């Protein structure tokens, strides 16, 4: 099930890159890709919740992992919405990169699935 979770966020990341480049070109399919990306936000949360569902207790790092995971999703959404409005997104990009690195570190450190950092 961690594989399903990884698949959803990798697809979301690809859709995010596609949406950003479509948006920059003013491509007509930008809205569609953005809607698909939103569907993948739900799938990321659903597969994350699915992993949590199999656990009997929630150690502190899991709570941090979930919050930072939601933070990554929040920054992706806000980058796309604010770019569409022509607003500055530098701070959001910084947050996205930091949160993404932290969530990868925590995900791969925590015991389920791959554990590269423990
Ligand atoms: C874009 C956002 C997210 C990214 C990039 C991400 C990334 C990861 C990665 C790399 C793993 C490790 C998988 C493995 O070791 O096989 C993982 C595991 C996990 N994720 Fe996420 N995640 C995100 C969002 C979420 C959300 C929103 C939730 C909660 C609803 C969540 C809950 C979990 C749980 C419970 C695990 C298992 C941790 C463990 O290895 O013990 N994730 N995630």
XYZ file of C-alpha atoms and ligand atoms in Angstrom:
161
model
C 0.000 0.000 0.000
C 2.944 2.377 0.392
C 3.476 1.733 -3.336
C -0.006 3.061 -4.081
C 0.786 6.105 -1.925
C 4.089 6.710 -3.753
C 2.344 6.299 -7.133
C -0.269 8.934 -6.245
C 2.222 11.598 -5.173
C 4.574 10.901 -8.118
C 1.630 11.310 -10.540
C 0.556 14.463 -8.660
C 4.079 15.874 -8.953
C 4.083 15.237 -12.718
C 0.624 16.824 -13.095
C 1.833 19.802 -11.051
C 4.811 20.322 -13.403
C 2.526 19.954 -16.452
C -0.013 22.401 -14.956
C 2.737 24.957 -14.217
C 4.118 24.770 -17.768
C 0.625 24.826 -19.342
C -0.243 27.831 -17.202
C 2.918 29.665 -18.324
C 1.928 29.115 -21.980
C -1.739 29.959 -21.370
C -2.632 26.492 -22.667
C -6.377 25.772 -22.936
C -6.006 22.446 -21.051
C -4.552 24.093 -17.895
C -7.895 23.922 -16.037
C -8.349 20.262 -16.882
C -4.873 19.283 -15.650
C -5.468 21.328 -12.478
C -8.748 19.487 -11.827
C -7.001 16.137 -12.359
C -4.281 17.235 -9.952
C -6.979 18.003 -7.351
C -8.285 14.469 -7.762
C -4.782 13.203 -7.031
C -4.620 15.340 -3.856
C -7.577 13.291 -2.657
C -5.901 10.028 -3.687
C -2.687 10.992 -1.839
C -4.704 11.692 1.313
C -6.797 8.526 0.850
C -3.758 6.247 0.419
C -2.013 7.988 3.366
C -5.134 7.441 5.482
C -5.212 3.837 4.288
C -1.696 3.263 5.674
C -2.695 4.971 8.950
C -5.800 2.786 9.132
C -3.610 -0.316 9.596
C -1.927 1.166 12.656
C -3.020 0.882 16.270
C -1.133 3.911 17.618
C 0.159 7.141 16.075
C 3.705 8.006 17.113
C 4.547 11.717 17.028
C 6.525 11.534 13.760
C 3.439 10.175 11.972
C 1.457 13.240 13.015
C 4.285 15.442 11.689
C 4.399 13.373 8.458
C 0.659 13.879 7.847
C 0.816 17.627 8.562
C 3.838 18.157 6.290
C 2.176 15.995 3.573
C -0.898 18.235 3.710
C 1.388 21.283 3.674
C 2.990 20.068 0.374
C -0.488 19.685 -1.165
C -1.480 23.137 0.132
C 1.571 24.815 -1.402
C 1.012 23.127 -4.801
C -2.573 24.361 -4.873
C -1.685 27.871 -3.739
C 1.170 28.172 -6.264
C -1.228 27.354 -9.124
C -4.037 29.602 -7.874
C -1.781 32.584 -7.102
C 0.118 32.233 -10.406
C -3.226 32.275 -12.251
C -4.014 35.550 -10.451
C -0.602 36.943 -11.388
C 0.519 37.149 -7.742
C 3.998 36.532 -6.342
C 4.723 32.881 -5.444
C 8.399 32.968 -4.355
C 7.664 32.277 -0.681
C 5.320 29.448 -1.663
C 7.952 27.825 -3.885
C 10.393 27.935 -0.977
C 7.788 26.338 1.305
C 6.993 23.708 -1.326
C 10.652 22.677 -1.685
C 11.291 22.600 2.091
C 8.052 20.707 2.850
C 8.658 18.242 0.010
C 12.196 17.406 1.199
C 10.948 17.026 4.797
C 8.026 14.781 3.783
C 10.287 12.544 1.666
C 12.753 12.279 4.526
C 10.030 11.427 7.061
C 8.239 9.019 4.711
C 11.388 7.080 3.921
C 12.565 7.165 7.538
C 9.333 5.864 9.052
C 9.052 2.060 9.215
C 6.468 1.192 6.487
C 7.660 0.484 2.949
C 11.140 1.736 2.053
C 13.281 3.009 4.928
C 16.307 4.636 3.284
C 17.081 6.912 6.232
C 16.860 4.643 9.245
C 2.583 15.311 -1.604
C 2.458 14.858 -0.385
C 3.103 13.601 0.135
C 4.318 13.008 -0.195
C 5.346 13.491 -1.212
C 4.444 11.810 0.603
C 5.533 10.943 0.557
C 5.635 9.768 1.267
C 6.753 8.839 1.203
C 8.001 9.009 0.353
C 6.469 7.803 2.034
C 7.339 6.571 2.287
C 6.820 5.390 1.500
C 7.635 4.151 1.731
O 8.505 4.127 2.616
O 7.413 3.162 1.000
C 5.199 8.076 2.646
C 4.612 7.279 3.592
C 3.489 7.620 4.311
N 2.652 8.711 4.075
Fe 2.953 10.151 2.716
N 3.335 11.691 1.403
C 2.501 12.765 1.145
C 1.280 13.020 1.735
C 0.715 12.278 2.774
C -0.540 12.578 3.437
C -1.435 13.771 3.088
C -0.720 11.614 4.388
C -1.826 11.440 5.361
C -3.088 11.509 5.087
C 0.406 10.692 4.325
C 0.598 9.586 5.119
C 1.634 8.676 5.017
C 1.838 7.543 5.887
C 0.965 7.146 7.078
C 3.002 6.886 5.451
C 3.681 5.630 6.066
C 4.946 6.067 6.777
C 5.902 4.919 6.996
O 6.729 4.659 6.096
O 5.861 4.314 8.048
N 1.263 11.136 3.324
N 4.698 9.261 2.162
